[in-house]
Tab-separated table of C-alpha atoms in Angstrom:
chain	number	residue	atom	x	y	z
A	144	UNK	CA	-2.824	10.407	-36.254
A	145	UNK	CA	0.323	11.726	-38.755
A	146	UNK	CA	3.607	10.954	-37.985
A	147	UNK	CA	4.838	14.261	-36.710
A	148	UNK	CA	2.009	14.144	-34.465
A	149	UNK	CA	3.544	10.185	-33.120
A	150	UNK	CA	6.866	12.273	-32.805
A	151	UNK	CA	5.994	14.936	-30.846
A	152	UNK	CA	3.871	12.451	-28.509
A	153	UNK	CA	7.168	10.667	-28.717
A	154	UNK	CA	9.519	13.586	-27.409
A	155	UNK	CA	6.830	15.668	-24.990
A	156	UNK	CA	4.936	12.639	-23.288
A	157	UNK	CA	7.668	9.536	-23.677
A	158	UNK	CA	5.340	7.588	-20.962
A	159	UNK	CA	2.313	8.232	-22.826
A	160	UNK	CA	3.402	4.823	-24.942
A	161	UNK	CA	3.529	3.013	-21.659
A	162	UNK	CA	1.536	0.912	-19.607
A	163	UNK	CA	2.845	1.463	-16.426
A	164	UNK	CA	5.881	4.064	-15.487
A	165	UNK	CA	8.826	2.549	-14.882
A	166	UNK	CA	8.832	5.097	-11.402
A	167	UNK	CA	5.700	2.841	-10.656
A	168	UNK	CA	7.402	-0.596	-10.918
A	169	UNK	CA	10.105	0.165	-8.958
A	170	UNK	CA	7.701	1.658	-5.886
A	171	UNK	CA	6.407	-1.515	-6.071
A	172	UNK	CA	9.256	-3.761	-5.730
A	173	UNK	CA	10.563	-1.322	-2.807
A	174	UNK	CA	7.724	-1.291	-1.023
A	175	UNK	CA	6.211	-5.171	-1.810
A	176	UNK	CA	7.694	-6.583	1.641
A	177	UNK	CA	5.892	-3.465	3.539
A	178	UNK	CA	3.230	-4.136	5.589
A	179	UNK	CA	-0.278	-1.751	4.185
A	180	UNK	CA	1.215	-0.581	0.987
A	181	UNK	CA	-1.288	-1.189	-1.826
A	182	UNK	CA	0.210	-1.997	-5.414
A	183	UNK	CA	0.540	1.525	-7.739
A	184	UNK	CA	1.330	-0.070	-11.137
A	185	UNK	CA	-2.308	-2.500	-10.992
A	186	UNK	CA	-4.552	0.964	-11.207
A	187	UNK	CA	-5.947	2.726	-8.658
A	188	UNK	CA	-9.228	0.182	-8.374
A	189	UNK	CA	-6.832	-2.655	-7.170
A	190	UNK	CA	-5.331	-0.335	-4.932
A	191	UNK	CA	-8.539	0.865	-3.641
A	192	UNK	CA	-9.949	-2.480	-3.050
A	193	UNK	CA	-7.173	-5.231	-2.967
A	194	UNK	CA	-7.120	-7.336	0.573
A	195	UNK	CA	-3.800	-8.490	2.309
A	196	UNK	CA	-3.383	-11.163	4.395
A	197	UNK	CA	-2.999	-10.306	8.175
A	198	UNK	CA	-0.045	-11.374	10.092
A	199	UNK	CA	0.010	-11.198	13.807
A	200	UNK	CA	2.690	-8.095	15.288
A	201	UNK	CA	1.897	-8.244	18.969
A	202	UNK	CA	1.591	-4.863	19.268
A	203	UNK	CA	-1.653	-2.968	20.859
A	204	UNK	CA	-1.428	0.216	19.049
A	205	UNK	CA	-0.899	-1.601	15.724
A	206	UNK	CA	-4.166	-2.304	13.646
A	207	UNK	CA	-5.170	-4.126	10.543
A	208	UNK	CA	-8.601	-3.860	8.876
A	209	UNK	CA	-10.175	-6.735	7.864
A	210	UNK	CA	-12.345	-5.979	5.007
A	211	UNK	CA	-12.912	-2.883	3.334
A	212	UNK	CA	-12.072	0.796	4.411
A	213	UNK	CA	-9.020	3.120	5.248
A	214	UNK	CA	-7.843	4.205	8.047
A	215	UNK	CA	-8.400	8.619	7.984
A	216	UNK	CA	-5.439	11.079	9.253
A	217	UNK	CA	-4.839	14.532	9.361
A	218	UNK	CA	-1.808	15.991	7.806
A	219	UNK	CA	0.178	19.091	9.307
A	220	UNK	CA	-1.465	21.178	7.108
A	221	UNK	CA	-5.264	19.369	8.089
A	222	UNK	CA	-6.369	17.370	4.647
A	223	UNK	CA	-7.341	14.348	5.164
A	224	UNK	CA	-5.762	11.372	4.072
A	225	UNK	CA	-6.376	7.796	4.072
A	226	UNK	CA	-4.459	4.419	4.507
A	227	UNK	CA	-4.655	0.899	5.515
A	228	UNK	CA	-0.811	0.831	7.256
A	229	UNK	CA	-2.349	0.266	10.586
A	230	UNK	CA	1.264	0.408	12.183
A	231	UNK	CA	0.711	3.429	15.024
A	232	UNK	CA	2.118	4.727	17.804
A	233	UNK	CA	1.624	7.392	20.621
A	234	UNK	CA	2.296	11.013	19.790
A	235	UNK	CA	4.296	13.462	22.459
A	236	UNK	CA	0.873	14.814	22.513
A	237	UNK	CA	-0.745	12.026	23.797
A	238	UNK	CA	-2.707	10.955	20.568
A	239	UNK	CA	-2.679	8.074	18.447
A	240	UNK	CA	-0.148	9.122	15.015
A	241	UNK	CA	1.500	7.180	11.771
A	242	UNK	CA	5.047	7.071	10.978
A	243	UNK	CA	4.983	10.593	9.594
A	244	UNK	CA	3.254	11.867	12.849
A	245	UNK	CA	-0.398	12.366	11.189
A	246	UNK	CA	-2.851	12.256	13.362
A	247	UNK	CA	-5.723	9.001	13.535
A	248	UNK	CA	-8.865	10.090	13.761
A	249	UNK	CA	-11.317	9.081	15.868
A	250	UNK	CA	-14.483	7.556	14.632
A	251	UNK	CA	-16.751	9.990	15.972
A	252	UNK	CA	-15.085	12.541	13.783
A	253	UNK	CA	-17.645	14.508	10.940
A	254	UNK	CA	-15.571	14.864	7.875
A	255	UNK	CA	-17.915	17.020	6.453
A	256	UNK	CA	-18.125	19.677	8.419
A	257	UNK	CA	-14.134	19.573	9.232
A	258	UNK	CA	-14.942	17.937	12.857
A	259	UNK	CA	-11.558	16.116	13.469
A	260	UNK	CA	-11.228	13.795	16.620
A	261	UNK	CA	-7.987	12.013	17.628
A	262	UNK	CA	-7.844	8.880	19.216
A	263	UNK	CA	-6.565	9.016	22.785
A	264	UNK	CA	-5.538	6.043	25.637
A	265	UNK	CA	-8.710	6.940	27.515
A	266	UNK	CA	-10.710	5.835	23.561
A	267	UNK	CA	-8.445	2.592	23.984
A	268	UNK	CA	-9.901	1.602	27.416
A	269	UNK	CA	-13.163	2.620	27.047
A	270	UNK	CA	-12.808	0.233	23.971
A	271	UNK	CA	-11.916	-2.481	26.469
A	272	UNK	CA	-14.553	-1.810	28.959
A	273	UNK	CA	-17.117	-2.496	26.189
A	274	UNK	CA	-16.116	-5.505	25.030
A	275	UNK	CA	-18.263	-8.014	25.911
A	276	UNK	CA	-17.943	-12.210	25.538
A	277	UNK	CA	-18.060	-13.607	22.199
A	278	UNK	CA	-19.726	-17.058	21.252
A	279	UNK	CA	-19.174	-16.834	17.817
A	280	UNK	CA	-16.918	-15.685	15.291
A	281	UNK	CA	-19.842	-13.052	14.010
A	282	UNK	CA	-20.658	-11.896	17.473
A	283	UNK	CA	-16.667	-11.722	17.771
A	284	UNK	CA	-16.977	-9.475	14.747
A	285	UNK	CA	-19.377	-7.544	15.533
A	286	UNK	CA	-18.083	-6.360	18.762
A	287	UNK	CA	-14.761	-5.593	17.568
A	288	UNK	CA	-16.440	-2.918	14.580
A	289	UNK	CA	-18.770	-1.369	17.718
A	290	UNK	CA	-16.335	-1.162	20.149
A	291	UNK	CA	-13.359	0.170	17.463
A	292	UNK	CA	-11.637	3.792	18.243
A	293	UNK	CA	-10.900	3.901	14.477
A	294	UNK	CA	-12.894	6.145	11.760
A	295	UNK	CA	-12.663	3.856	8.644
A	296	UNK	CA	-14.140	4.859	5.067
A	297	UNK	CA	-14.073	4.671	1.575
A	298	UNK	CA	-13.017	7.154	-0.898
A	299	UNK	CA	-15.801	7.676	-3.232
A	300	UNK	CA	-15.001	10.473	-5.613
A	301	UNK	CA	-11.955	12.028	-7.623
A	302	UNK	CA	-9.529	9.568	-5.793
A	303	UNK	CA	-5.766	10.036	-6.162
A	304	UNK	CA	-2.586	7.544	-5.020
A	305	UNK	CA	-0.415	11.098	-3.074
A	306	UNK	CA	3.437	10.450	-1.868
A	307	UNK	CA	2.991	6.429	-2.889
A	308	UNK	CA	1.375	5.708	0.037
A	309	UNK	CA	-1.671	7.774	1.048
A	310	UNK	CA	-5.292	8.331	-0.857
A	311	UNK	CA	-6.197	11.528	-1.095
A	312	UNK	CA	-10.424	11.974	-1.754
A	313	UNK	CA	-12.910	14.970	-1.883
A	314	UNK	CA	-15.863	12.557	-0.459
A	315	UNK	CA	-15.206	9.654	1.692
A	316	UNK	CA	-18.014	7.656	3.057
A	317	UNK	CA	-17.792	5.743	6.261
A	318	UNK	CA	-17.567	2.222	6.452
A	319	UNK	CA	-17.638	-0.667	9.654
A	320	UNK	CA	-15.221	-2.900	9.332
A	321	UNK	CA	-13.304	-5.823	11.175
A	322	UNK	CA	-10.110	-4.650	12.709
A	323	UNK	CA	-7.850	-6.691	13.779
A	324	UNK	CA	-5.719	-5.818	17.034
A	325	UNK	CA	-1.889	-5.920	17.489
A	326	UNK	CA	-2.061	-7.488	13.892
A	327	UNK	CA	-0.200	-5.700	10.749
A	328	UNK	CA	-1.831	-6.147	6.635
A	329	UNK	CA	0.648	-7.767	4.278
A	330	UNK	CA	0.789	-5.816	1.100
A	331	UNK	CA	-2.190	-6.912	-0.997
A	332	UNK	CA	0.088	-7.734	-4.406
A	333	UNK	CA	1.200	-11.297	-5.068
A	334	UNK	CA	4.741	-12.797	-5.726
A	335	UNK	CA	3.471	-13.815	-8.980
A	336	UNK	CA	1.944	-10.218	-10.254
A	337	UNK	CA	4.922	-8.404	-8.945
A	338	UNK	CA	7.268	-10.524	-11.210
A	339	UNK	CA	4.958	-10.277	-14.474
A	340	UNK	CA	5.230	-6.438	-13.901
A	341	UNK	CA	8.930	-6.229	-13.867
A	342	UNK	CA	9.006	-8.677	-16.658
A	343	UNK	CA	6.817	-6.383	-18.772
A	344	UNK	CA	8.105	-3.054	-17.558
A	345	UNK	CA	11.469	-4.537	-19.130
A	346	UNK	CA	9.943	-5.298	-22.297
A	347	UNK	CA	8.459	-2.004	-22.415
A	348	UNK	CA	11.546	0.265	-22.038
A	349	UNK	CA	14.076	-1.071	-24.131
A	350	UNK	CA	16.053	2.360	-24.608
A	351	UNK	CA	19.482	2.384	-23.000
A	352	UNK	CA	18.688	5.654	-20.708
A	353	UNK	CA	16.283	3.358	-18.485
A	354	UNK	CA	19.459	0.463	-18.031
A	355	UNK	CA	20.272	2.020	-14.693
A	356	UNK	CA	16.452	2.175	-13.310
A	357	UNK	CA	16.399	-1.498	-14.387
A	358	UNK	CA	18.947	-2.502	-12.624
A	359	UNK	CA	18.063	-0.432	-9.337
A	360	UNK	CA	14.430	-2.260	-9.765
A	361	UNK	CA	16.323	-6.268	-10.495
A	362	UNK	CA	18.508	-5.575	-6.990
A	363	UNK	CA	15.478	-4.982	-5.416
A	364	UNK	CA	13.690	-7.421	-6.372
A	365	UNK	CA	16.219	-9.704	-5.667
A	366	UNK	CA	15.819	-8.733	-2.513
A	367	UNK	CA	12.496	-9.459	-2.147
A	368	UNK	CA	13.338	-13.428	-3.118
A	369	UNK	CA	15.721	-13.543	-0.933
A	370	UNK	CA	13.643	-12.300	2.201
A	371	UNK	CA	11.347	-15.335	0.927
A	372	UNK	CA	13.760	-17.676	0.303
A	373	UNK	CA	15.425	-17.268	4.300
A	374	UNK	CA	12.124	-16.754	6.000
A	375	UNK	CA	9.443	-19.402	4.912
A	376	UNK	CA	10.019	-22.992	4.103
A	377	UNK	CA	10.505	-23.570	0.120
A	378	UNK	CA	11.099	-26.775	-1.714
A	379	UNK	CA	13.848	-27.164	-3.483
A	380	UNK	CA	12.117	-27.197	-6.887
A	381	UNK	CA	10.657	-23.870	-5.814
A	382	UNK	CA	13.906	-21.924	-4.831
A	383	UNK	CA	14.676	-23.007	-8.352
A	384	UNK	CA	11.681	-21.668	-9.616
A	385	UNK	CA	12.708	-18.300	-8.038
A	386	UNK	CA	16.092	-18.226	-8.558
A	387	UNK	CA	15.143	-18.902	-12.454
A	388	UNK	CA	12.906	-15.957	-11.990
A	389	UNK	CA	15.702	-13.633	-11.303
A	390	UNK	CA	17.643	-14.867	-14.371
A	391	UNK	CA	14.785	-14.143	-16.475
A	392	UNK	CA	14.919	-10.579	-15.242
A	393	UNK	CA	19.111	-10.160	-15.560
A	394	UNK	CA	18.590	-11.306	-19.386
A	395	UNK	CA	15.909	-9.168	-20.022
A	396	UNK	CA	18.170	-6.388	-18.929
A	397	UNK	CA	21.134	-6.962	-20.331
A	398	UNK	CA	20.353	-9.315	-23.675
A	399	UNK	CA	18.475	-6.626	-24.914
C-alpha cells in the first residue's frame, strides 16, 4: 500500500484505522445500566449471543428470556425486528407493544409467509390456564417454553445491529426458550469489559477533535460507578478500585 494511498484512507475513511468507533463506545456506556441492551463495540457475535443476568421487576407484562432467542416485533412500517428488552406494556389497541409501540408477536406467527400475530390478554390467560404443577426445575422449564405467548428466534443470515438497539435479519429461525415472567435481562457486558473499551477507545483517538466525545463518554461512565457504588454493597478496597478506574480514564483524556 503507497503512502498517498494511507492518506487518502486517512482523510475519506478516518475510522477505517479503528477498532471500534468512538459513536460505539459511548452507546455503550449510555446504555450499560439498561436492562436488554446487548454490547455494540464487542461485534455483532457477542451481541447476538451474550447472556445477562435476570433481575426480578414484578411486573406481568415484563419478560426476560432465559437462554437463547429474541423477542420478534413489527415496526410501523411491518419489518420485523428483534430484541431481548422484554420490558412491555399494553397498547391502546389492546395488544402487547415495546417502548416505541412495536408490536410483539405472537408465537403462532409464520414469518415467512408475512403471517403476523400479536399477543393479546386473552394469549396471557390462556397461558395461565395451561400451566400445570411443576416437580422439578426441568418440568418447571418446560412448561413455561409450551405455555409462552412469545415468538422467540434467532437471526440466521445477513444480521445487522439497526437504531442501537434492534436486529434486523432476512431469515430468522425459531427457537424455545425459558422466559422468565415479571423478570427484566441485565445488559449482557461486564463492568470490567466496559472499562477496557473506554480505556482503549482513548488510546485510539488521540486527535484533539474527539476531546469533547471523550469527555461526554468519562461523565457517563462515571455515572455508571456511581449507580454501583450507591446501590450494591462494595468494600472499601473496591470503591477504591473504581474510583482509581475513573482517574485512569480523566488522565487518559487530558495527559495526552
Amino acid at each position: 500500500m503507497n503512502k498517498f494511498f494511507c492518506y487518502l484512507l486517512i482523510f475519506i475513511f478516518p475510522s477505517f484505522l479503528f477498532a471500534t468507533s468512538l459513536d460505539d463506545v459511548e452507546q455503550d456506556v449510555q446504555c450499560y445500566l439498561n436492562y436488554g441492551n446487548r454490547p455494540i463495540s464487542l461485534g455483532l457475535d457477542k451481541y447476538i449471543n451474550s447472556q445477562g443476568q435476570l433481575q426480578n421487576f414484578g411486573i406481568s407484562t415484563v419478560a426476560a428470556i432465559n437462554g437463547e432467542g429474541f423477542f420478534c416485533l413489527e415496526k410501523d412500517d411491518k419489518s420485523i425486528v428483534l430484541t431481548r428488552n422484554g420490558f412491555f406494556f399494553w397498547g391502546e389497541d389492546g395488544f402487547l407493544i415495546n417502548h416505541d409501540g412495536y408490536h410483539v408477536l405472537y408465537k403462532d406467527s409464520i414469518l415467512s409467509e408475512k403471517d403476523y400475530k400479536y399477543i393479546s390478554l386473552d394469549n396471557f390467560i390462556t397461558k395461565s390456564k395451561k400451566s400445570k404443577m411443576a416437580t422439578s426445575l426441568a418440568d418447571k422449564s418446560k412448561n413455561d417454553i409450551e405455555s409462552s405467548p412469545y415468538l422467540l428466534v434467532v437471526p440466521i443470515k445477513e444480521p445487522k445491529i439497526i437504531d442501537n438497539e434492534y436486529i434486523l435479519s432476512t431469515v430468522n429461525k425459531v427457537v424455545s426458550s425459558e422466559i422468565i415472567y415479571g423478570a427484566r435481562e441485565f445488559n449482557s457486558m461486564e463492568f470490567s469489559e466496559l472499562y477496557d473499551l473506554c480505556l482503549k477507545s482513548f488510546d485510539e483517538y488521540k486527535d484533539e477533535k474527539y476531546m469533547d466525545q471523550k469527555k461526554r463518554i468519562l461523565a457517563k461512565f462515571e455515572v455508571v460507578v456511581s449507580h454501583i457504588l450507591n446501590n450494591y454493597p462494595v468494600t472499601t478496597d473496591l470503591k477504591g478500585q473504581f474510583e482509581n478506574k475513573v482517574k485512569k480514564l480523566r488522565d487518559k483524556i487530558y495527559d495526552n
